[in-house]
Short mmCIF file of C-alpha atoms (C1' of nucleotides) in Angstrom, two decimals:
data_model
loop_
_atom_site.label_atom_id
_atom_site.label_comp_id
_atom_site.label_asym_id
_atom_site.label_seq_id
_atom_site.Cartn_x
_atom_site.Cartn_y
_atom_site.Cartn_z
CA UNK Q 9 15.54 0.71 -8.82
CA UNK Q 10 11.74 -0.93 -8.41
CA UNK Q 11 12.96 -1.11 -4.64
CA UNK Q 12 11.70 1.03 -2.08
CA UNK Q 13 14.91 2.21 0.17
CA UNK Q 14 14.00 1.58 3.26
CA UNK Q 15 17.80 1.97 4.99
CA UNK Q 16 16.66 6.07 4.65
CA UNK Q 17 13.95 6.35 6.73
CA UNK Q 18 13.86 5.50 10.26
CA UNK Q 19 13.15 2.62 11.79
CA UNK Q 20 9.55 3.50 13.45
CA UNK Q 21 8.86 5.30 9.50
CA UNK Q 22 9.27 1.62 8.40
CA UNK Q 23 7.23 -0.33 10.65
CA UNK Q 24 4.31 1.91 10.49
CA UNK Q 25 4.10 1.90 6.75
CA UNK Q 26 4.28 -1.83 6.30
CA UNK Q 27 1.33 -2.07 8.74
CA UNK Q 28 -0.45 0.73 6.82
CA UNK Q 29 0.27 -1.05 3.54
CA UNK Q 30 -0.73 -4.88 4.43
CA UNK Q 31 -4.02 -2.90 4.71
CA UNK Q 32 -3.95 -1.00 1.56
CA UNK Q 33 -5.91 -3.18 -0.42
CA UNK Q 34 -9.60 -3.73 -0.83
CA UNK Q 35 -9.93 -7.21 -0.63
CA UNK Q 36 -7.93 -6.98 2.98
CA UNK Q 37 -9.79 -3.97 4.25
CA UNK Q 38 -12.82 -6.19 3.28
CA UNK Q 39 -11.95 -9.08 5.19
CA UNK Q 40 -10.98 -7.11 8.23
CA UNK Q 41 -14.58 -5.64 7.67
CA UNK Q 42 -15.91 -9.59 7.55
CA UNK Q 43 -14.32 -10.31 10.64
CA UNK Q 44 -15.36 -6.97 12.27
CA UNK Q 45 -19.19 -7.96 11.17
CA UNK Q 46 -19.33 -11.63 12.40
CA UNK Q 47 -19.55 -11.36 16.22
CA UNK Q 48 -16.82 -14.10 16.85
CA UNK Q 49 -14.01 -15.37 14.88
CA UNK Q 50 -15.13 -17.29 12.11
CA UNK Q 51 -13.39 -20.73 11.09
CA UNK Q 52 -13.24 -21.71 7.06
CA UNK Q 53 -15.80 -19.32 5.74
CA UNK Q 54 -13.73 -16.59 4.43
CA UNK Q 55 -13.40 -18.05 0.85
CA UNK Q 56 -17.32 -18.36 0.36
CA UNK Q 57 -17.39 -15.14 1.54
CA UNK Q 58 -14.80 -13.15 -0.69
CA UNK Q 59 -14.72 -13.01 -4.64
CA UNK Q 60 -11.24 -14.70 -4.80
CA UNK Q 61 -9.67 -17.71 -5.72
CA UNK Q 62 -8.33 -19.93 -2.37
CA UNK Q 63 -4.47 -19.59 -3.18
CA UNK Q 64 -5.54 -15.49 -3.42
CA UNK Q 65 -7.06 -14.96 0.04
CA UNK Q 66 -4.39 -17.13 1.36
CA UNK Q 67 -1.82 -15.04 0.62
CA UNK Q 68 -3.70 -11.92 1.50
CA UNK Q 69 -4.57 -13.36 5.19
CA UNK Q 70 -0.67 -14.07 4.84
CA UNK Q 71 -0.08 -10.37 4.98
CA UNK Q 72 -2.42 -9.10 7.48
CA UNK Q 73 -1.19 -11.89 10.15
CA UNK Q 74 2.51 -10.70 9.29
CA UNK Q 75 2.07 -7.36 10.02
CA UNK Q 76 -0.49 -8.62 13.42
CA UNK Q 77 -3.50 -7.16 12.16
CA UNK Q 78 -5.17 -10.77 12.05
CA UNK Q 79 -4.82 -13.71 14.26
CA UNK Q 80 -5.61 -17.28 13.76
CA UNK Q 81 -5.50 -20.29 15.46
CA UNK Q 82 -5.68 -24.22 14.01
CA UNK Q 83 -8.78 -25.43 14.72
CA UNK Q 84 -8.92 -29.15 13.27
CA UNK Q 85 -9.26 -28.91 9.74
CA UNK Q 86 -9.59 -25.27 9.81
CA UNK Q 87 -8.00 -22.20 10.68
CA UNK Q 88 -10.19 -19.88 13.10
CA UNK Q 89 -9.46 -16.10 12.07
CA UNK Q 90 -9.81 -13.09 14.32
CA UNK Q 91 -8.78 -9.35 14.19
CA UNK Q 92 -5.72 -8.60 16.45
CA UNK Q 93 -6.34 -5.37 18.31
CA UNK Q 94 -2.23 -5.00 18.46
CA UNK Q 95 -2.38 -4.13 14.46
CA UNK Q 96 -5.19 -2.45 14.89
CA UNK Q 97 -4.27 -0.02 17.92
CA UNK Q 98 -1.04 0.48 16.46
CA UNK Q 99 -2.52 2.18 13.49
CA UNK Q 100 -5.36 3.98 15.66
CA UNK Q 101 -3.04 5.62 17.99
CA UNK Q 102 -1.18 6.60 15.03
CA UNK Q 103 -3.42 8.72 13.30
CA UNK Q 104 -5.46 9.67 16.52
CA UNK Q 105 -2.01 11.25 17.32
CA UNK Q 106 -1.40 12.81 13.93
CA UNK Q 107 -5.22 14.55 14.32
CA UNK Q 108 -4.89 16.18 17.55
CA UNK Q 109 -1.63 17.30 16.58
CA UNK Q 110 -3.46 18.97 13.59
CA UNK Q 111 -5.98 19.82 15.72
CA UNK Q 112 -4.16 22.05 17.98
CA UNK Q 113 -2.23 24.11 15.64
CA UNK Q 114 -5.00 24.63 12.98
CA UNK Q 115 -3.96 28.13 13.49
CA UNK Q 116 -0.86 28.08 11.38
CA UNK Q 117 -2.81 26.70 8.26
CA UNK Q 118 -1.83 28.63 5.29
CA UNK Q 119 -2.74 26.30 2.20
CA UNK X 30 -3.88 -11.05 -12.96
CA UNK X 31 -2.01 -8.40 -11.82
CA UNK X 32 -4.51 -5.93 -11.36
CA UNK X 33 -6.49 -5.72 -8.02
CA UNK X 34 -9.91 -6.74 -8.83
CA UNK X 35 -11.42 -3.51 -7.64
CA UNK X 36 -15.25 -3.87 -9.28
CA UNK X 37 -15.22 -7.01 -6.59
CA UNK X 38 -15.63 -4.79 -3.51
CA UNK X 39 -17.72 -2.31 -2.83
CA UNK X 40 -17.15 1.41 -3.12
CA UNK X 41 -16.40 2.33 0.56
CA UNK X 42 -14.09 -0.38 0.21
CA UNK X 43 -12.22 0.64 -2.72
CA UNK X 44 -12.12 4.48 -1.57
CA UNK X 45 -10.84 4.07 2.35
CA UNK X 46 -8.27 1.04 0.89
CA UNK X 47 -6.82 4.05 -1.51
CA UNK X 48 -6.16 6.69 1.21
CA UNK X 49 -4.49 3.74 2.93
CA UNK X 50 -2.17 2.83 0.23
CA UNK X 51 -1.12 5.76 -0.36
CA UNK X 52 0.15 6.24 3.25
CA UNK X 53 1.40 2.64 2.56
CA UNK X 54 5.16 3.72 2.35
CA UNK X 55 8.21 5.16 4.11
CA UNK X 56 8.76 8.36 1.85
CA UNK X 57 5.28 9.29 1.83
CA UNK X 58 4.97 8.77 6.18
CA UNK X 59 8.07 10.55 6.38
CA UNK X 60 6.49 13.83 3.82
CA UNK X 61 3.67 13.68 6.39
CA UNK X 62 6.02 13.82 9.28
CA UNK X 63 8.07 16.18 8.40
CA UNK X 64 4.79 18.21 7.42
CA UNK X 65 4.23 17.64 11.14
CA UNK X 66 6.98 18.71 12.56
CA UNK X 67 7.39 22.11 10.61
CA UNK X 68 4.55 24.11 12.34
CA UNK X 69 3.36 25.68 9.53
CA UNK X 70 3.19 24.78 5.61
CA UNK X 71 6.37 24.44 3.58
CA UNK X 72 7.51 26.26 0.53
CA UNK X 73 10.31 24.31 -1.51
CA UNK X 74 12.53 22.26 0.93
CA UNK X 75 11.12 18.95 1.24
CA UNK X 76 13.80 17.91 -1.73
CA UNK X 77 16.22 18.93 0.59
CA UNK X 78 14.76 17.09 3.40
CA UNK X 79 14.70 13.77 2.23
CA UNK X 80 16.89 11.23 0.70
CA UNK X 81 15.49 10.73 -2.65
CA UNK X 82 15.78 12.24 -6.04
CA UNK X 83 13.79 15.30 -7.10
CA UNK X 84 11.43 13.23 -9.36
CA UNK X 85 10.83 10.60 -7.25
CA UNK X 86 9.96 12.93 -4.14
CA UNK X 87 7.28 14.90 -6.86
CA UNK X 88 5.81 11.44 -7.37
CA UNK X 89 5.27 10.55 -3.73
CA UNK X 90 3.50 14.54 -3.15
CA UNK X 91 1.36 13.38 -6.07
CA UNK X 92 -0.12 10.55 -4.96
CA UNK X 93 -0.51 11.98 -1.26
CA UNK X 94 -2.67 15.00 -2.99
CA UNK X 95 -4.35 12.70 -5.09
CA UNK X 96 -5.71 11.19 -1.55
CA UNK X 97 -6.11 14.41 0.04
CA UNK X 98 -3.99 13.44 2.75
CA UNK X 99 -1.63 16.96 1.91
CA UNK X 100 -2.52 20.12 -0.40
CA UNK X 101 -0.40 22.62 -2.01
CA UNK X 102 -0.82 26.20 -3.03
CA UNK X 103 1.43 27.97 -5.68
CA UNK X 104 3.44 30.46 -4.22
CA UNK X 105 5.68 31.92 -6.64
CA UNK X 106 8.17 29.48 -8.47
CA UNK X 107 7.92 26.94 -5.56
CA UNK X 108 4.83 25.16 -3.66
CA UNK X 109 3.54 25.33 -0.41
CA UNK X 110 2.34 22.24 1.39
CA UNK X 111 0.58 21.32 4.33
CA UNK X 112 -1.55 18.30 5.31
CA UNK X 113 -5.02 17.62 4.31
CA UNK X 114 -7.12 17.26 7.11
CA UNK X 115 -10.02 16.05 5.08
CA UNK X 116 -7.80 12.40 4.06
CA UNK X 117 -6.01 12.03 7.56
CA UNK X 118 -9.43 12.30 9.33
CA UNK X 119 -11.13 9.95 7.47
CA UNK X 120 -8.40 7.51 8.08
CA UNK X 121 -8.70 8.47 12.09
CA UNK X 122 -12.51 8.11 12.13
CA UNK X 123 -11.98 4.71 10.19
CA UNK X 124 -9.61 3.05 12.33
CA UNK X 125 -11.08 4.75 16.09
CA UNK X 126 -14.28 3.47 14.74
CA UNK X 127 -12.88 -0.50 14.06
CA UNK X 128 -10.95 0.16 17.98
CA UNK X 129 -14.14 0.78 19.73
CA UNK X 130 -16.16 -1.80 18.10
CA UNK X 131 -13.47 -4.11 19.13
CA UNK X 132 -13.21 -2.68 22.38
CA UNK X 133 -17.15 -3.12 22.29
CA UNK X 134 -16.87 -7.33 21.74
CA UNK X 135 -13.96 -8.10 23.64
CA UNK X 136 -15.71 -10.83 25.42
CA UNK X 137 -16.00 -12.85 21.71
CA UNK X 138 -12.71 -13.32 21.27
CA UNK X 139 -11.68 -17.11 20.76
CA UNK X 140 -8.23 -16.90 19.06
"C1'" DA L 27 -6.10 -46.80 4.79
"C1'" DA L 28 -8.79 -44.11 1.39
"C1'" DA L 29 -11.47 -40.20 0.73
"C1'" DT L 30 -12.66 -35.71 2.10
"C1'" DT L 31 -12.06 -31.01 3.67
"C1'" DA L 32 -9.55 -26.82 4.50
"C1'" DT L 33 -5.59 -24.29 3.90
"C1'" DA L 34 -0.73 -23.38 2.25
"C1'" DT L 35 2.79 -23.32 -1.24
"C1'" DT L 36 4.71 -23.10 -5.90
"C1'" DG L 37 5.17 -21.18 -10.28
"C1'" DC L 38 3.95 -17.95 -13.41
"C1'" DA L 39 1.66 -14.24 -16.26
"C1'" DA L 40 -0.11 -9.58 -16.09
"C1'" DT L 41 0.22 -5.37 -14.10
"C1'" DA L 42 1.76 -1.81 -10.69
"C1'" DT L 43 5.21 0.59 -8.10
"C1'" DT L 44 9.57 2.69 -7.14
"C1'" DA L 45 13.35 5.37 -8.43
"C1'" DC L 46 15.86 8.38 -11.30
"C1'" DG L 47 18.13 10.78 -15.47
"C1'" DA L 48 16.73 13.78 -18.91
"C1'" DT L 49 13.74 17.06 -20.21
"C1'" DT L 50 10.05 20.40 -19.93
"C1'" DA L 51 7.25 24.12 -17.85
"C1'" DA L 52 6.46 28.19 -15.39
"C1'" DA L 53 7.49 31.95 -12.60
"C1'" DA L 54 11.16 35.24 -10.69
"C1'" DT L 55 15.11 37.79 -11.34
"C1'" DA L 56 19.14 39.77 -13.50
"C1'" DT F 10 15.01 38.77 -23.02
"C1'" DA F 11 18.30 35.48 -20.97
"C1'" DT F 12 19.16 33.17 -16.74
"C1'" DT F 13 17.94 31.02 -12.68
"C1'" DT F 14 14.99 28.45 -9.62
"C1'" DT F 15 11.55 25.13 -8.52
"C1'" DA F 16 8.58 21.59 -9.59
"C1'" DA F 17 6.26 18.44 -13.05
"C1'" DT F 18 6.46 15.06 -16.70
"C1'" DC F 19 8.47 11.47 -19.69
"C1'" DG F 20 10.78 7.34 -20.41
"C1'" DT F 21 12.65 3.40 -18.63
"C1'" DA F 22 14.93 -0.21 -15.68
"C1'" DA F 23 14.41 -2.92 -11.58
"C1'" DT F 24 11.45 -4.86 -8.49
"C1'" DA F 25 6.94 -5.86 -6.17
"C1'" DT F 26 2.17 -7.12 -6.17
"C1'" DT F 27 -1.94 -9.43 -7.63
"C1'" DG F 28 -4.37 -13.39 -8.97
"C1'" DC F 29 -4.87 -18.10 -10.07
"C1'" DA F 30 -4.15 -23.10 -11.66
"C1'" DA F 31 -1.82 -26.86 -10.05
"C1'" DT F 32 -0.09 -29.11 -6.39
"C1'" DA F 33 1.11 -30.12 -1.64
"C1'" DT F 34 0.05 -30.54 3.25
"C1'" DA F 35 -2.49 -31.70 7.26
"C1'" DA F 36 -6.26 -33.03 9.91
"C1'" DT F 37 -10.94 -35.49 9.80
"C1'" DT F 38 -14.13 -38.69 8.42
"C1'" DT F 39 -15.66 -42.82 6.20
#
DNA sequence: AAATTATATTGCAATATTACGATTAAAATA
DNA sequence: TATTTTAATCGTAATATTGCAATATAATTT
């Protein structure tokens, strides 16, 4: 119990929901916004920028580059953060997909 | 600790992080799916559908109408769902609107 | 080499989530 | 009215997540 059983849904079921969860949480939607804002990558500014201990964004820029929705590169000292479309796209064509769909056979509403 | 610091980010934030989570997991993308797939609403066979206990599979429809991403309608003893068009379109605008702006600024990208 | 800077890791407390058995509620039917 | 059917709620165990202090790591600068 506590676990979520993954081994019943499919495969594709999985992926998409770990993706859609690494950005269910405000603090991650809000650095994707930070890095959508700044023009270019940024390098060692996200922890000035975010209401969060170090050790907290670290493990919450963990997530989002697991699941490819960030990308960074060393940079010296630093690390140099930027959003990864392939994260990104993944989830657009996802619910781009599910809205037409709904789109197209708004007919058959009956709620 | 253990409690996302919500009053830290800003309403938007909060809100379109929410709707996320709650899609955040491989029941709840399945309910949609399935929702999908059927062309028109259900009445009383998701249970049946999917491989989780009756309680567990009322939780999950909670928290997706509690997002708007499905509604139900009393029909009799059972419930008829559909999807919400209102929470799965404000997750498409979100994430076709982050696509083009990235689209937009590919030319920026140093990572 | 020592100090500095930037980030990651560890360990842990507080809280949230997931799942389900047992029970309840509410409408339909016998 | 008693029974059946369908879904919600309660209570609880197992596990996951969030957040941070302390510490470690790794590159840069003095």
């Amino acid at each position: 119990m506590g676990t979520t059983k993954s081994e019943m849904f499919t495969k594709h079921q999985n992926e998409i929901a770990t993706i859609i969860k690494a950005l269910g949480h405000p603090a991650r939607i809000a650095i994707l916004e930070y890095l959508m804002k700044i023009d270019s990558c940024i390098c060692s500014d996200i922890v000035d920028e975010l209401p969060l201990a170090q050790p907290t964004i670290s493990q919450h820029l963990k997530e989002l580059k697991k699941t490819n929705l960030i990308k960074g590169t060393v940079e010296g000292t630093s690390i140099c953060y930027c959003i990864d479309e392939n994260g990104i796209e993944k989830l657009e064509r996802y619910f781009s997909s599910i809205a037409n769909q709904l789109n197209e056979k708004k007919k058959n509403n009956c709620c």
